[in-house]
Coordinates of C-alpha atoms and ligand atoms in Angstrom, one line a residue:
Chain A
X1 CA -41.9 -51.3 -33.2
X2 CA -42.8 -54.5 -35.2
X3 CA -41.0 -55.8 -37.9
X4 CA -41.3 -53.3 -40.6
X5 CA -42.8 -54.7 -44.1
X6 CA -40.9 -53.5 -46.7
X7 CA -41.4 -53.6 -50.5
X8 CA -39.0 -52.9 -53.1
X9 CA -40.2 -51.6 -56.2
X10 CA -38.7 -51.8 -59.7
X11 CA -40.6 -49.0 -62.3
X12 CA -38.7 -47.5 -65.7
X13 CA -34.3 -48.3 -64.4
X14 CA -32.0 -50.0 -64.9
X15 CA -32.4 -52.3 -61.7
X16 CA -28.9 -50.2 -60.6
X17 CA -30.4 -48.8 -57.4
X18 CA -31.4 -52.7 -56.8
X19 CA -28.2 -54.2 -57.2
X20 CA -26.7 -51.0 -54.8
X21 CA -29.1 -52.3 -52.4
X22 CA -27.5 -55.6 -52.8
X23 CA -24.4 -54.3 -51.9
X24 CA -25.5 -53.9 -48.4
X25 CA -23.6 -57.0 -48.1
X26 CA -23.9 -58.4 -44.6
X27 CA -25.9 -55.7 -43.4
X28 CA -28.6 -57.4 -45.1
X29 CA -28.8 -59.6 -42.6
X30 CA -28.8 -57.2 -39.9
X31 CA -31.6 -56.0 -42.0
X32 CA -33.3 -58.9 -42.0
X33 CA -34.0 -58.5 -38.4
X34 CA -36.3 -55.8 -38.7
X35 CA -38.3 -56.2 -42.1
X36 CA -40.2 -58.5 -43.7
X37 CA -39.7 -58.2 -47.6
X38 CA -43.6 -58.3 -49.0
X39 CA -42.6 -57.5 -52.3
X40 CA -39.9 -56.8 -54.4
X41 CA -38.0 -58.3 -57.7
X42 CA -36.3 -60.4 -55.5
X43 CA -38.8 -62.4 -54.2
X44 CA -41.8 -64.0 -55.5
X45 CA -44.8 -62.2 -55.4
X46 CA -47.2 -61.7 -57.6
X47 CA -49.4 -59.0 -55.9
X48 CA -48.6 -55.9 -54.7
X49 CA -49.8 -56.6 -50.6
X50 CA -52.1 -54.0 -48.6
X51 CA -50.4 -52.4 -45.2
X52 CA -46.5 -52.0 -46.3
X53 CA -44.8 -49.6 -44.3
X54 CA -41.9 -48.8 -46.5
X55 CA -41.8 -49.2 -50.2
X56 CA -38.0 -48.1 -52.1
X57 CA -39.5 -47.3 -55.9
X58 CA -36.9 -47.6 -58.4
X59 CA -36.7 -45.9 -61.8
X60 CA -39.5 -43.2 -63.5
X61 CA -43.1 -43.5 -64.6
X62 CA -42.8 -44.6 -68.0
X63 CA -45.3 -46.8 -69.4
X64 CA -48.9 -47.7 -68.3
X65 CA -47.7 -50.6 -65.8
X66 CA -45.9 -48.4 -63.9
X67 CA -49.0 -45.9 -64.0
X68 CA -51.1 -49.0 -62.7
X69 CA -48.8 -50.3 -60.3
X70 CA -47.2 -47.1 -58.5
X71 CA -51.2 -46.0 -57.8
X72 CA -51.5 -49.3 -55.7
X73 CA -48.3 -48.7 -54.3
X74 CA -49.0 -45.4 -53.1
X75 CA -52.7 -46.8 -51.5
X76 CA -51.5 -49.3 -49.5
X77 CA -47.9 -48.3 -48.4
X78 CA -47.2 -45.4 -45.3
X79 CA -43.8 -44.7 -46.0
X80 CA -43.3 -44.3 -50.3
X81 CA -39.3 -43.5 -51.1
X82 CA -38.4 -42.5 -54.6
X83 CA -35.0 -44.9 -54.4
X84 CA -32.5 -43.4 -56.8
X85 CA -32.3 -40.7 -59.6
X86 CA -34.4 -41.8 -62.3
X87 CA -37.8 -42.1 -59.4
X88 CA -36.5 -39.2 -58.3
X89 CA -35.9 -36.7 -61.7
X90 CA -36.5 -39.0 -64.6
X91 CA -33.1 -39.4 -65.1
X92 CA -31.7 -41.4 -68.0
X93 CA -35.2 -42.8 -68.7
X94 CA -36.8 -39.1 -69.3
X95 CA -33.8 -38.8 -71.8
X96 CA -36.6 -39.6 -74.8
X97 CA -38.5 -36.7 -73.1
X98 CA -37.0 -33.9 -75.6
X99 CA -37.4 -36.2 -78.4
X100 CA -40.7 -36.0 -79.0
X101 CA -43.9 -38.3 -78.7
X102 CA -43.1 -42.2 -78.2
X103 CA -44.6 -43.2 -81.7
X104 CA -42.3 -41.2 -83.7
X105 CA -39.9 -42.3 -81.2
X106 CA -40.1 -46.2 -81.8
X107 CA -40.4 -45.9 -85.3
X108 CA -36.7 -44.1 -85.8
X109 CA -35.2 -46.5 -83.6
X110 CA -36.7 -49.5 -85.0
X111 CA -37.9 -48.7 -88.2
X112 CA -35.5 -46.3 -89.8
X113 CA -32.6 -46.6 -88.3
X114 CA -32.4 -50.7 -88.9
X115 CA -33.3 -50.3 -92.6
X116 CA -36.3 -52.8 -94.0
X117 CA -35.7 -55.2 -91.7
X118 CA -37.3 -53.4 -88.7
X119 CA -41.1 -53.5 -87.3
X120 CA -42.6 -51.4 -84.9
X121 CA -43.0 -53.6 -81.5
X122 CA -45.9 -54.8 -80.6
X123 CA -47.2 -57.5 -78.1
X124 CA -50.8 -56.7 -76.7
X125 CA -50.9 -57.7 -73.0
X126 CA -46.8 -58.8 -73.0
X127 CA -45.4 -54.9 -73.7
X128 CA -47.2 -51.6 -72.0
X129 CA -47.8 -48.8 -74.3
X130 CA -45.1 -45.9 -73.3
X131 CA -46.8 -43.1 -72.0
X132 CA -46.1 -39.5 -73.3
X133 CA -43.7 -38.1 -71.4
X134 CA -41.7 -40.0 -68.6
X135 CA -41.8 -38.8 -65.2
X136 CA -40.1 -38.5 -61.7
X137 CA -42.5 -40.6 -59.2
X138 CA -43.3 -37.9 -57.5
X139 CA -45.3 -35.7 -60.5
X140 CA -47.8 -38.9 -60.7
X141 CA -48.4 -39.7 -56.6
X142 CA -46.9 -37.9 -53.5
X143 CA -43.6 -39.0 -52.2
X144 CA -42.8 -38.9 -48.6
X145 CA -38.8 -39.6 -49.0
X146 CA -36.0 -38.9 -51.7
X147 CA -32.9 -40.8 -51.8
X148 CA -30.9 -39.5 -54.8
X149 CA -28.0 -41.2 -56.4
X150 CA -27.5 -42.9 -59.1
X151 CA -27.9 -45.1 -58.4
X152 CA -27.8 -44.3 -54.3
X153 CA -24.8 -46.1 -52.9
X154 CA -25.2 -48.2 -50.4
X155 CA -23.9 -46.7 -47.5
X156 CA -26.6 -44.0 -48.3
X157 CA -29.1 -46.5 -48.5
X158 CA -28.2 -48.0 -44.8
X159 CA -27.9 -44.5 -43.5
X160 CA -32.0 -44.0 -44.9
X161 CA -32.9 -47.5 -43.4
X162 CA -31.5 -47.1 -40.2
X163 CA -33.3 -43.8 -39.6
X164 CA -36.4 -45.7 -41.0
X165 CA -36.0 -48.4 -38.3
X166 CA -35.3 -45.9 -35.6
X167 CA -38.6 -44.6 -36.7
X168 CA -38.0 -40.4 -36.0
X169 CA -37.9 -37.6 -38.6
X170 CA -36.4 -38.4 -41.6
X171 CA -33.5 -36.0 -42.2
X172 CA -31.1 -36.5 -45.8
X173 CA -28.6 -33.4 -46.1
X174 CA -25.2 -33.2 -47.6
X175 CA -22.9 -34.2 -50.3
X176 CA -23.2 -38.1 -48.6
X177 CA -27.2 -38.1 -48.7
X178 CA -28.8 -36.1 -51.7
X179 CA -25.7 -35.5 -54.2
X180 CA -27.3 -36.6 -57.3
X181 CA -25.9 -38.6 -59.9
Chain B
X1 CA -8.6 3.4 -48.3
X2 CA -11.4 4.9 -45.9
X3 CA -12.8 1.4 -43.9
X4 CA -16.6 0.9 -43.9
X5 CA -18.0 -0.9 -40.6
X6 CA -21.0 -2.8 -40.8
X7 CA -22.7 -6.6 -39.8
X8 CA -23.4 -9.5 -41.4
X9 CA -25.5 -12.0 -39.7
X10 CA -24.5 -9.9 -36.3
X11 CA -20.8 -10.3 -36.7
X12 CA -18.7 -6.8 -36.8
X13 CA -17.3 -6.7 -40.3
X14 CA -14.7 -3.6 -41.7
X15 CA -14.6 -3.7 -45.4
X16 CA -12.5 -1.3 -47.7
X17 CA -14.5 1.3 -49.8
X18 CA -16.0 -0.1 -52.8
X19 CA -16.0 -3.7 -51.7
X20 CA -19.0 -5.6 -52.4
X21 CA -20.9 -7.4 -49.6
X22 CA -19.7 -10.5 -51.3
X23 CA -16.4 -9.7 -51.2
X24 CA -16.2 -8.6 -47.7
X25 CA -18.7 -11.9 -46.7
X26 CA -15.9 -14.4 -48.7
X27 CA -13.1 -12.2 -46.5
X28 CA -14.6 -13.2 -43.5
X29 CA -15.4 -17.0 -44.3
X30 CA -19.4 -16.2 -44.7
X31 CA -20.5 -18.6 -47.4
X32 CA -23.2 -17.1 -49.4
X33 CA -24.0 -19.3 -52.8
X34 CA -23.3 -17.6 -56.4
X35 CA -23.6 -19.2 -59.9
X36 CA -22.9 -16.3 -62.0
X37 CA -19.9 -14.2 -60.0
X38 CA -17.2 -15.5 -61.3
X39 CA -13.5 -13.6 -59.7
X40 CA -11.7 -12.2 -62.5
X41 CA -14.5 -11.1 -64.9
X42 CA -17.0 -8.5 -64.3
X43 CA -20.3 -9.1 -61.7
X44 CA -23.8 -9.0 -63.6
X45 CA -25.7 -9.6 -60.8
X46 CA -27.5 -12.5 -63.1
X47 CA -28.5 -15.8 -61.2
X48 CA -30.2 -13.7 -58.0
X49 CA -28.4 -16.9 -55.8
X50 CA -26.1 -14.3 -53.9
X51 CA -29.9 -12.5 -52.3
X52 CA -29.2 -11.0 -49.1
X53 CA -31.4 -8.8 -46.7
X54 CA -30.7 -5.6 -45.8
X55 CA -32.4 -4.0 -43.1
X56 CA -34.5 -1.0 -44.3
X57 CA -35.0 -2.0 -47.4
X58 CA -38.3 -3.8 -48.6
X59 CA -36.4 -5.6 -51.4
X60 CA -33.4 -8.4 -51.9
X61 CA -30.1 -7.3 -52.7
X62 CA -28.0 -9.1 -54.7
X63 CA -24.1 -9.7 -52.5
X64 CA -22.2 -9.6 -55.7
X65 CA -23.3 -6.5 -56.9
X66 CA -24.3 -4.8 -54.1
X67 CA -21.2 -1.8 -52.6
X68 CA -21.4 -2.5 -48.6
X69 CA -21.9 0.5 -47.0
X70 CA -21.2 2.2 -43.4
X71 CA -23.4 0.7 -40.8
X72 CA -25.3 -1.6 -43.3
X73 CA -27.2 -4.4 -41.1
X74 CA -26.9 -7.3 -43.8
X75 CA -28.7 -11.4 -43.7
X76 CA -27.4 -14.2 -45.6
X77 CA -29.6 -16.7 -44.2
X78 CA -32.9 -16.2 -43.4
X79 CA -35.5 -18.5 -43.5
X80 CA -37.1 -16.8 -46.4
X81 CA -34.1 -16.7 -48.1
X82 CA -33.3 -20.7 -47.9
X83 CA -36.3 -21.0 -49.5
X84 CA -35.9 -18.4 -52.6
X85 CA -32.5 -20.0 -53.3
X86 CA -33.3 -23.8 -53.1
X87 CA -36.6 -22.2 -55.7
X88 CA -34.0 -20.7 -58.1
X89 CA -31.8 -23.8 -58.2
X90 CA -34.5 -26.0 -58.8
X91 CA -35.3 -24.0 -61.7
X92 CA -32.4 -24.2 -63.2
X93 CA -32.6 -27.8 -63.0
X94 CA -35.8 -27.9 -64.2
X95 CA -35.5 -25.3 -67.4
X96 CA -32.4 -27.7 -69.3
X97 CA -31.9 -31.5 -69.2
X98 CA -29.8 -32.3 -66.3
X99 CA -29.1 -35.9 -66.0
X100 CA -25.4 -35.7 -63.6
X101 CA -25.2 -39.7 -63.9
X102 CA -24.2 -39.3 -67.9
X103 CA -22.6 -35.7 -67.4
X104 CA -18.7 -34.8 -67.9
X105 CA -18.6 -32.3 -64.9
X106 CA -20.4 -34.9 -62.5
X107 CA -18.7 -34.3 -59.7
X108 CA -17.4 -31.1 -60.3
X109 CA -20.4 -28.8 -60.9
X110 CA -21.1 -25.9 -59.4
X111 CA -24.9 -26.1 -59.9
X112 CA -24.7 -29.9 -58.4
X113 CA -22.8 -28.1 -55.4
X114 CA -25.2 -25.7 -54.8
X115 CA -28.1 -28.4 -54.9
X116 CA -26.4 -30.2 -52.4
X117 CA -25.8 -26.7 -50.6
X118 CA -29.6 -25.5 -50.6
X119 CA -30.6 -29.2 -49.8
X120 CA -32.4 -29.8 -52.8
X121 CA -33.1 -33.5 -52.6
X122 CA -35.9 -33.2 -55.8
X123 CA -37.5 -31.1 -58.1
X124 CA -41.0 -29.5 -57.3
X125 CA -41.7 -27.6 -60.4
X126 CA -42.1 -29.7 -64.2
X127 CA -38.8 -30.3 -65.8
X128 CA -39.7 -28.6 -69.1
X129 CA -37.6 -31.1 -71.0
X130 CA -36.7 -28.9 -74.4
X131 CA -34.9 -29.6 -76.9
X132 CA -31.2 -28.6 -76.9
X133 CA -28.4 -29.5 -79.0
X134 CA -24.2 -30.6 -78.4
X135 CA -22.1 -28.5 -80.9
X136 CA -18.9 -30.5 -81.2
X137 CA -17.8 -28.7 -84.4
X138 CA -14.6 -27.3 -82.6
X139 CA -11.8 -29.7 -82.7
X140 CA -10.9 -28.7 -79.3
X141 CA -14.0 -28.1 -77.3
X142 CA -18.1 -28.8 -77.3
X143 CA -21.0 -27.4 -75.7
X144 CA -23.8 -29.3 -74.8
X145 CA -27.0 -26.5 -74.2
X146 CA -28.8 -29.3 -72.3
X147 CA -26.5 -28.3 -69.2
X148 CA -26.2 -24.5 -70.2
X149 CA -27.3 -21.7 -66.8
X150 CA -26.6 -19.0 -68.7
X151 CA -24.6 -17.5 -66.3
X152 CA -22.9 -15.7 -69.1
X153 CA -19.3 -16.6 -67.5
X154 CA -18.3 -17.9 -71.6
X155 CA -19.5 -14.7 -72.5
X156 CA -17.8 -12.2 -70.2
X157 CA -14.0 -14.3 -69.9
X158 CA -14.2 -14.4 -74.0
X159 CA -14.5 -10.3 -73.7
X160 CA -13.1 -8.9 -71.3
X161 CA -10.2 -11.4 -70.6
X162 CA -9.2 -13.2 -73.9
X163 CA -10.6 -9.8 -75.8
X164 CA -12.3 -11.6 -78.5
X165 CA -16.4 -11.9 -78.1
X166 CA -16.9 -15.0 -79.4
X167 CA -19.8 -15.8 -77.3
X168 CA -23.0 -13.8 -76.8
X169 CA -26.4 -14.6 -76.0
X170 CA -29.3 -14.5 -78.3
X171 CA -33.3 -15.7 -78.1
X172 CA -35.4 -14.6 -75.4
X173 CA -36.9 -16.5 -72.4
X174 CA -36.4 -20.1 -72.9
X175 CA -35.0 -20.3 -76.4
X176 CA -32.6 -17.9 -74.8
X177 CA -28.8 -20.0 -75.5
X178 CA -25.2 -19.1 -75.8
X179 CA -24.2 -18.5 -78.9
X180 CA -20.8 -18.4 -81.0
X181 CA -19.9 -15.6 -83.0
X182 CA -23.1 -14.8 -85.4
X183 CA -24.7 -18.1 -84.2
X184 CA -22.9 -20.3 -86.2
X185 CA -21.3 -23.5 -85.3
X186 CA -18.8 -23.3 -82.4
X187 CA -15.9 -24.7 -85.4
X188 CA -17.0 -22.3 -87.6
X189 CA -16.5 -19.4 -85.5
X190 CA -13.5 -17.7 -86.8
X191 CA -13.1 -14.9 -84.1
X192 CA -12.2 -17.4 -81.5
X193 CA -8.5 -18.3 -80.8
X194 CA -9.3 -21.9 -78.9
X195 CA -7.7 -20.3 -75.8
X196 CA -9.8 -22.6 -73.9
X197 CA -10.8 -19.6 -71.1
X198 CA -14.5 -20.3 -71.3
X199 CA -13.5 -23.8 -70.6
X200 CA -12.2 -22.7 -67.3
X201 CA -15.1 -20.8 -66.2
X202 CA -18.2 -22.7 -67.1
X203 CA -19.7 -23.5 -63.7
X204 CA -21.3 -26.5 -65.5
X205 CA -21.0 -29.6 -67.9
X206 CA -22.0 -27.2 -70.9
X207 CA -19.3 -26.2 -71.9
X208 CA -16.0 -29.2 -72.2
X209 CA -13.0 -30.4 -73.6
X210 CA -13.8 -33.1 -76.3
X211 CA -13.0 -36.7 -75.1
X212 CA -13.8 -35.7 -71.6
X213 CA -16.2 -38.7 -70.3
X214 CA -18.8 -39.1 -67.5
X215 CA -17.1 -36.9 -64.6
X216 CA -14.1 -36.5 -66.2
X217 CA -14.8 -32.4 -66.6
X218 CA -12.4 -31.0 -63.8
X219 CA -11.1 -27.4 -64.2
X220 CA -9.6 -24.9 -62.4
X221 CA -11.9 -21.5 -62.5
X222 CA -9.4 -19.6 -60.0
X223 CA -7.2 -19.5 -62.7
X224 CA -8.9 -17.0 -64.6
X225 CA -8.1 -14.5 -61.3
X226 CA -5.2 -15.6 -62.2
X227 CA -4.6 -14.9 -65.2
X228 CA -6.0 -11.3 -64.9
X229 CA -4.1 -10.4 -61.5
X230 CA -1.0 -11.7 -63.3
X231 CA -1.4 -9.7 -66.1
X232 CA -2.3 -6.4 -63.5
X233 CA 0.8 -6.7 -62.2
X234 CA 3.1 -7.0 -65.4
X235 CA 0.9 -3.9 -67.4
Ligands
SF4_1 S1 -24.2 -29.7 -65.4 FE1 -24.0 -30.2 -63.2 S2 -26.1 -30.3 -62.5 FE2 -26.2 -30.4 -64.7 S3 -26.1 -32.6 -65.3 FE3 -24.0 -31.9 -65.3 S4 -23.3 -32.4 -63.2 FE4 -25.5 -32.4 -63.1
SF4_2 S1 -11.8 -20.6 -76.5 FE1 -11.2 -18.5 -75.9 S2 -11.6 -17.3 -77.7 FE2 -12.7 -19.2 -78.0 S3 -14.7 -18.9 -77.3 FE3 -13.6 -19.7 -75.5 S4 -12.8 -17.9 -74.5 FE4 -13.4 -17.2 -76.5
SF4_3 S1 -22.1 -22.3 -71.4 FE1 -21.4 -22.4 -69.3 S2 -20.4 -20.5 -68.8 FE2 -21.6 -20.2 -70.7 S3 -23.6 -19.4 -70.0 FE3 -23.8 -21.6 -70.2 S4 -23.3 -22.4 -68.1 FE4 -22.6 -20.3 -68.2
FES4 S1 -23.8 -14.5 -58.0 FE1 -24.8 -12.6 -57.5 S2 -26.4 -12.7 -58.9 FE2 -25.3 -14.4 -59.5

């Protein structure tokens, strides 16, 4: 096989599951002899690119970018993993989900509960509208691979990469591969 | 004691009379999963995780509540029945708010165990997301609904081991939650003596000890066995 392009992808987190993927430490090097990165917070890139083979999406669907961006993902990626607990269930991002509509939402945290000085905030074009309710990547476009974790340590993230590179069936059981949390 | 002879996944197994095809699986190191059996207290036959098949008859059998009996031909793990388990688990997840990274029994859960046992790497129904609220009015003890099975363990230790009742369930369906006393605050309860039993056997991070952070929930649920076979052998 080719060098593989990968993308990393960085929806509604906490950029956690990234910096566990940092802490491939050196095998990031040995990585580095198989990929190409394409796209990802970590590089420079403005576009998401057509024909990436394997894109890790970090964090939920929470706000119109994410709608926007994840639908491109999904068209021009083969392989989409859901990197980490909050792509994978919603997580700590869907922890608004109980509370009610994000309106009502952003008005107690930054209206009431900061007394008159408090505005609702709003920036056209610089902040996405929230969408209702947050969601696991999977409930907005299929997934092919889970990685849960949260975030994922690193060792589990190797472990997924490897079979990725070896290019068979992709097989996560046990406590080491899909204990959430 | 007469014996009773029968299989289990084609192994030869002699159970005494009475036993329950759980309790003569565990005997023999089968693993089958449970959530609400809980040694010491009373089966209820509840969380439908313990399912086996019996040959000759059309319908599931819960293990925990189900007497073995002579020449029974038993499955614990049939294709059909990986697949109702990891279902039933996933609904669990997907009924309360489950979030293990901020949960005091991350780590130590028995519903995150079973996940991991039924190889549920996601969720494929929608997480309802409802509303649920942390009583902390107890000075000893909280309970946070969000992680609440209702398994009914709180209930069943409080009666029939600590013989008090403080707990019961009330609402139907999913407003169905655990309740203290006549659903008042958990503080307010006055029937409960803070003997900290339902502590012990909540499977879950529902029920904790105040000041127990992220993971930080560990217990000891043999020790309501314990307790009770202790107390067998001094009455
Ligand atoms: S109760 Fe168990 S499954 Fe639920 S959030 Fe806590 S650790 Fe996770
Ligand atoms: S602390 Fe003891 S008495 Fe109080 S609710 Fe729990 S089991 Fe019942
Ligand atoms: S509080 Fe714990 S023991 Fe009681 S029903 Fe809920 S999960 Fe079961
Ligand atoms: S353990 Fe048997 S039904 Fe819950």
């Amino acid at each position: 096989m080719g060098r593989l392009r990968l993308a990393t992808i960085w929806l509604g987190g906490c950029s956690g599951c990234h910096m566990s993927f940092l802490d491939l430490d050196e095998w990031l090097f040995e990585l580095a002899q198989h990929i190409d990165l394409v796209y990802s917070p970590l590089a420079d890139v403005k576009e998401y690119p057509e024909r990436v083979d394997v894109a890790l999406v970090e964090g939920a669907v929470a706000n119109e970018d994410h709608l926007h961006l994840i639908r491109q993902v999904r068209e021009r990626t083969r392989v989409l993993v859901a990197f980490g607990d909050c792509a994978v269930t919603g997580n700590v991002t869907a922890l608004r989900n109980p509370l009610g509509a994000p309106e009502a939402l952003l008005h107690t945290i930054y209206v009431e509960r900061v007394g008159t000085a408090g505005c609702m905030p709003h920036a056209p074009g610089i902040l996405p509208p929230l969408i209702d309710r947050v969601q696991p990547v999977h409930k907005i476009v299929p997934v092919d691979v889970y990685l849960p974790g949260c975030p994922p340590p690193a060792p589990r993230i190797r472990a997924l990469l490897e079979q990725i590179i070896a290019g068979g069936e992709i097989r996560l059981t046990g406590r080491e591969m899909i204990k959430f949390g | 004691m007469a014996a009773r002879t029968f299989t289990i996944n084609d192994q030869l197994i002699s159970a005494r009379e009475g036993e329950t095809i759980l309790q003569a699986a565990r005997e023999h190191g089968i693993f089958i999963p449970t959530l609400c059996y809980l040694d010491g207290v009373s089966a209820v036959g509840a969380c439908r995780l313990c399912l086996v098949e019996i040959e000759g008859s059309r319908v599931l059998r819960p293990a925990c509540v189900t007497p073995v009996v002579e020449e029974m031909v038993v499955r614990t793990d049939t294709g059909r029945l990986r697949e109702y388990r990891r279902m039933i688990v996933e609904l669990l997840f997907a009924e309360r708010n489950h979030v293990c990274a901020v949960c005091v029994a991350n780590g130590h859960c028995e519903l995150q165990d079973l996940a991991i046992a039924v190889g549920m790497d996601h969720v494929r129904f929608d997480y309802a997301f409802p509303r649920c609220d942390v009583d902390i009015s107890h000075p000893l003890f909280g309970i946070d609904h969000n992680r609440c099975v209702l398994c009914t363990r709180c209930v069943r230790v409080c009666d029939e081991v600590e013989g008090v009742h403080t707990w019961d369930v009330a609402g139907r369906g999913a407003d169905a939650r655990v309740i203290t006393d006549m659903r008042q605050p958990w503080g307010e309860a006055r029937s409960c003596t803070s003997c900290g039993k339902c502590v012990l056997a909540c499977p879950t991070g529902a029920i904790f000890r105040r000041g127990a952070t992220v993971g930080e929930m560990e217990r000891d649920r043999n020790k309501i066995a314990y307790i009770v076979a202790a107390r067998e052998q001094r009455w």
